[in-house]
PDB file of C-alpha atoms in Angstrom:
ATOM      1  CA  UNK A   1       0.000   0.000   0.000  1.00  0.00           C
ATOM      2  CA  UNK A   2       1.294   3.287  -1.388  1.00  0.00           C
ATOM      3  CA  UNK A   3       1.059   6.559   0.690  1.00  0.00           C
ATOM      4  CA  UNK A   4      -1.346   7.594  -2.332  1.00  0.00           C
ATOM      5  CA  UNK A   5      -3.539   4.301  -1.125  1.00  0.00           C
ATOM      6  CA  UNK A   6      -3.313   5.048   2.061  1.00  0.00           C
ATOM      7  CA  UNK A   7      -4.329   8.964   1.232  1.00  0.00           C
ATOM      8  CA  UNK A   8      -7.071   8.246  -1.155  1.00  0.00           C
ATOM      9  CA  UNK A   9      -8.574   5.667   1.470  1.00  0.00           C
ATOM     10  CA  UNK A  10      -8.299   7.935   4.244  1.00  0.00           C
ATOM     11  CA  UNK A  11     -10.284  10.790   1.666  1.00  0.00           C
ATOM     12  CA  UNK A  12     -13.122   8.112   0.852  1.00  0.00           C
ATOM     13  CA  UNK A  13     -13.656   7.409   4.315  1.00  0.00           C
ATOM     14  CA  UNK A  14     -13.550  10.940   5.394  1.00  0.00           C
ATOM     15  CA  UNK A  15     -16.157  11.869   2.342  1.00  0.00           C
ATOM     16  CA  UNK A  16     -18.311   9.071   3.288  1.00  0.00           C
ATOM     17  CA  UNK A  17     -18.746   9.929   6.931  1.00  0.00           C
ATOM     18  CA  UNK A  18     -18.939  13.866   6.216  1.00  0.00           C
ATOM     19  CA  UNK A  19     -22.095  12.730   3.908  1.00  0.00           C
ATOM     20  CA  UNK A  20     -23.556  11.174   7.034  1.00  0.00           C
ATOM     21  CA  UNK A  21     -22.235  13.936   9.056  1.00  0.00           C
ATOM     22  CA  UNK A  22     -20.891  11.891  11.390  1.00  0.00           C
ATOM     23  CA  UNK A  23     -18.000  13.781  11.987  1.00  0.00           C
ATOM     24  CA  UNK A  24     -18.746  14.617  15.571  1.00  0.00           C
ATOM     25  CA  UNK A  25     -19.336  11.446  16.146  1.00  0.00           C
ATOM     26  CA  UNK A  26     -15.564  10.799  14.745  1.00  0.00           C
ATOM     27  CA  UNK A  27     -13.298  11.572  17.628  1.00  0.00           C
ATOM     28  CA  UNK A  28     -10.228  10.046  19.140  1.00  0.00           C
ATOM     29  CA  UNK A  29     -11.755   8.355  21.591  1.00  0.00           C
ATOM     30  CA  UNK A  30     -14.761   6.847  19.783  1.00  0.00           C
ATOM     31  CA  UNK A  31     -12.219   6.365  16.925  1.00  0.00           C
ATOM     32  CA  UNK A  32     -10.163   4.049  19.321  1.00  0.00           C
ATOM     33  CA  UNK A  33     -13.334   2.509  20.664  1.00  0.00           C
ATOM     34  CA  UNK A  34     -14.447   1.304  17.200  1.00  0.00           C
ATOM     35  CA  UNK A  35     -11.065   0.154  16.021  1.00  0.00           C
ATOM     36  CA  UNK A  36     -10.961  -2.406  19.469  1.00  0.00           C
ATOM     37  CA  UNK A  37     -14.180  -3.644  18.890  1.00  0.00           C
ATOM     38  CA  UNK A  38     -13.630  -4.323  15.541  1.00  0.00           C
ATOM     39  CA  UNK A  39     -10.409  -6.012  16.371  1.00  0.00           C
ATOM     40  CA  UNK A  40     -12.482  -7.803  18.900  1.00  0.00           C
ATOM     41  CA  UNK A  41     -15.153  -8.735  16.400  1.00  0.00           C
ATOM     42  CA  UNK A  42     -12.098  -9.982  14.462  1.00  0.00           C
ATOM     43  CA  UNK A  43     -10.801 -12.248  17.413  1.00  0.00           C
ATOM     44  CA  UNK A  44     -13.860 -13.480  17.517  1.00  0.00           C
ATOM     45  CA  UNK A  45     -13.582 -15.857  14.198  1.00  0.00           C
ATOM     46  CA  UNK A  46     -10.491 -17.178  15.677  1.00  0.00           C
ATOM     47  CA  UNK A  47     -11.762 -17.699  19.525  1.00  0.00           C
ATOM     48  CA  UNK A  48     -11.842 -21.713  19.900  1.00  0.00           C
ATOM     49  CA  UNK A  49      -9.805 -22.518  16.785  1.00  0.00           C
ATOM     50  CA  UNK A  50      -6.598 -24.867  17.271  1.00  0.00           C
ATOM     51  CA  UNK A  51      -3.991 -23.574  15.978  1.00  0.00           C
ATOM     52  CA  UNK A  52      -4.477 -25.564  13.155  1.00  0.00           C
ATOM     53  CA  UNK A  53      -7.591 -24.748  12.629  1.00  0.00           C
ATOM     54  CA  UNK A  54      -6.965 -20.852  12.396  1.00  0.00           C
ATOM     55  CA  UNK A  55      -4.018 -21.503   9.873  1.00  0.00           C
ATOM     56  CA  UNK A  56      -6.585 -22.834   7.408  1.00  0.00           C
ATOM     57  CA  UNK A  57      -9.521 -20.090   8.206  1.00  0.00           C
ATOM     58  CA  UNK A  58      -9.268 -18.792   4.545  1.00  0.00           C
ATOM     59  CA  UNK A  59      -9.622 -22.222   3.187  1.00  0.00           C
ATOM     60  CA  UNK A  60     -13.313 -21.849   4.032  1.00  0.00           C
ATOM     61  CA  UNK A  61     -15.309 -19.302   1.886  1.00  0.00           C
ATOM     62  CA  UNK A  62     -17.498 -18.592   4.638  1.00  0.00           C
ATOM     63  CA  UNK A  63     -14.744 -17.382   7.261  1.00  0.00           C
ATOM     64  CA  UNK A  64     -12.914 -16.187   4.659  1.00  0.00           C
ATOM     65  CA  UNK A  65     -15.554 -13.380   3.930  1.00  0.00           C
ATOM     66  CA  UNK A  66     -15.810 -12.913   7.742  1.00  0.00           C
ATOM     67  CA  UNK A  67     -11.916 -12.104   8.259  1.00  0.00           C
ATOM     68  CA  UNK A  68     -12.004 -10.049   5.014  1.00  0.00           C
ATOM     69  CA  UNK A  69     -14.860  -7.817   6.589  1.00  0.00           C
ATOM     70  CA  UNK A  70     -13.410  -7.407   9.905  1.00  0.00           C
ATOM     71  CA  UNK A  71      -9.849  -6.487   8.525  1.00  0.00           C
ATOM     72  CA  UNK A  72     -11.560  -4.108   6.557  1.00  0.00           C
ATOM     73  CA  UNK A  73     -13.295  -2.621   9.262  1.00  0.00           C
ATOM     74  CA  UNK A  74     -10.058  -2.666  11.680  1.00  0.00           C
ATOM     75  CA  UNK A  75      -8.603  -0.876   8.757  1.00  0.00           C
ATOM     76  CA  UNK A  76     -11.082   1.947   8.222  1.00  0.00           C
ATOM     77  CA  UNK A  77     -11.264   2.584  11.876  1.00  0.00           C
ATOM     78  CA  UNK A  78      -7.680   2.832  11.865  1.00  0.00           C
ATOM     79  CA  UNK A  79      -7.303   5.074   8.910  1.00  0.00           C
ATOM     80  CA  UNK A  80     -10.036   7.713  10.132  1.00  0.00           C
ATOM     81  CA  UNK A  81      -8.518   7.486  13.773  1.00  0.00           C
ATOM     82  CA  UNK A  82      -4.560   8.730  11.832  1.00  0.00           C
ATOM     83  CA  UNK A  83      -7.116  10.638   9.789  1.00  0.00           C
ATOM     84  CA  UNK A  84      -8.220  13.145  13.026  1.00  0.00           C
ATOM     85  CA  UNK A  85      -4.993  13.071  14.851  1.00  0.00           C
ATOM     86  CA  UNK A  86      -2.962  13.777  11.757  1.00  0.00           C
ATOM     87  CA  UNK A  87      -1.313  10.779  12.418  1.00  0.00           C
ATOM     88  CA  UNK A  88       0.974   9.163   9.126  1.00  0.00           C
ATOM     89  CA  UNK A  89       0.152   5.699   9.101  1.00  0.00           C
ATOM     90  CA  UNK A  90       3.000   4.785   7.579  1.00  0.00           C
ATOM     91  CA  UNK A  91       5.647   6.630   8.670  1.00  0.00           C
ATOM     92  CA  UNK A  92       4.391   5.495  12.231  1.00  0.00           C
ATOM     93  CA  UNK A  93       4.796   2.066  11.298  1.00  0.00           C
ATOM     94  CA  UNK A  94       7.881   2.482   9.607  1.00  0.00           C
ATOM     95  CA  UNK A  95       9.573   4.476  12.495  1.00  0.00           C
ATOM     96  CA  UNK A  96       8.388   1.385  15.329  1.00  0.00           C
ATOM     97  CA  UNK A  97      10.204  -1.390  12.546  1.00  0.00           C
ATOM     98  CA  UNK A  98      13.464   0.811  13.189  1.00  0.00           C
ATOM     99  CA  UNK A  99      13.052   1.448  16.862  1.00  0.00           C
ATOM    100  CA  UNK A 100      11.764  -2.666  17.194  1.00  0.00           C
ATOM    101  CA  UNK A 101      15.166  -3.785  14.743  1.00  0.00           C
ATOM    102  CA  UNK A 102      17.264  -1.814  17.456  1.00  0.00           C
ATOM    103  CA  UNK A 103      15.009  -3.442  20.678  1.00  0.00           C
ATOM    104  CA  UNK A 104      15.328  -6.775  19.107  1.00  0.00           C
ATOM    105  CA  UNK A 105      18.289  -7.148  17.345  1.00  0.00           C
ATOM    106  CA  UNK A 106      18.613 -10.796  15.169  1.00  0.00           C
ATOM    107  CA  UNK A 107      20.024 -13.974  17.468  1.00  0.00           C
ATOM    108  CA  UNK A 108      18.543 -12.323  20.804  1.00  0.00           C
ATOM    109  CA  UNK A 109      16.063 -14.517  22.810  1.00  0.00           C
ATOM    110  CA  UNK A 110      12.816 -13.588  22.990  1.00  0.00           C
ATOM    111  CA  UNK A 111      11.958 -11.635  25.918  1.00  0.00           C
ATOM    112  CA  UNK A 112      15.732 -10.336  26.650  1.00  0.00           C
ATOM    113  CA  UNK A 113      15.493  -7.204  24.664  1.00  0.00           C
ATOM    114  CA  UNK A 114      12.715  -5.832  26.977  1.00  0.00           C
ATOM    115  CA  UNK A 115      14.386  -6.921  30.132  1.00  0.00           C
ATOM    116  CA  UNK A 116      17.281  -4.951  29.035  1.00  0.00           C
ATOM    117  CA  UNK A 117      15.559  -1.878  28.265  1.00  0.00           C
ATOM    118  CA  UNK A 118      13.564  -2.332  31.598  1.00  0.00           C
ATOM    119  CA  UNK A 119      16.995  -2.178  33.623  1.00  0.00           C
ATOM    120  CA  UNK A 120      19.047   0.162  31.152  1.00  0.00           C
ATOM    121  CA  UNK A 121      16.080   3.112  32.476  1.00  0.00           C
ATOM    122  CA  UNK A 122      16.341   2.432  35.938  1.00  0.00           C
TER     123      UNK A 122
END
């Protein structure tokens, strides 16, 4: 996904609620509200699934649809929450990669990195 994507998503989102005027409705809070649920709604499909069993969720149509919707909704929440806090999606998530590839650097055990930045503040 390109910034333009990301841009022209966030636009057709904002266009679509403005048309509803549901802008006041939009705010950080219920922004962040919506996005957990909807990441809820998506834990949902997975809840008493083995392991197993959750690998192959998009092998049935059915599910498949399900995750599909709730990613999408995760997404748009997401989008309209960067949207009103002028947030960059992007470069957010591609400034916590760098800080996480310093935190974790390759060959370290799991669980040692934030140990060590636990006792490096103190």
């Amino acid at each position: 996904m390109s910034e333009h994507d990301v841009r022209e998503l966030q636009r057709r989102l904002a266009e679509f609620a403005a048309s509803r005027e549901w802008q006041p409705y939009h705010t950080p809070k219920n922004l962040a509200a919506a996005l957990s649920v909807e990441a809820a709604e998506l834990l949902e499909i997975f809840q008493w699934l083995t392991p197993e069993e959750a690998a192959r969720v998009m092998d049935d149509p059915d599910a498949a649809h399900r995750v599909a919707d709730e990613v999408a909704d995760v997404l748009a929440y997401l989008l309209q929450f960067c949207g009103v806090l002028g947030v960059d999606p992007l470069a957010a998530l591609s400034a916590k990669i760098d800080r996480n590839e310093l935190r974790f650097p390759v060959g370290r055990p799991p669980g040692r990195a934030a140990r060590a930045d636990r006792h490096s503040t103190e």
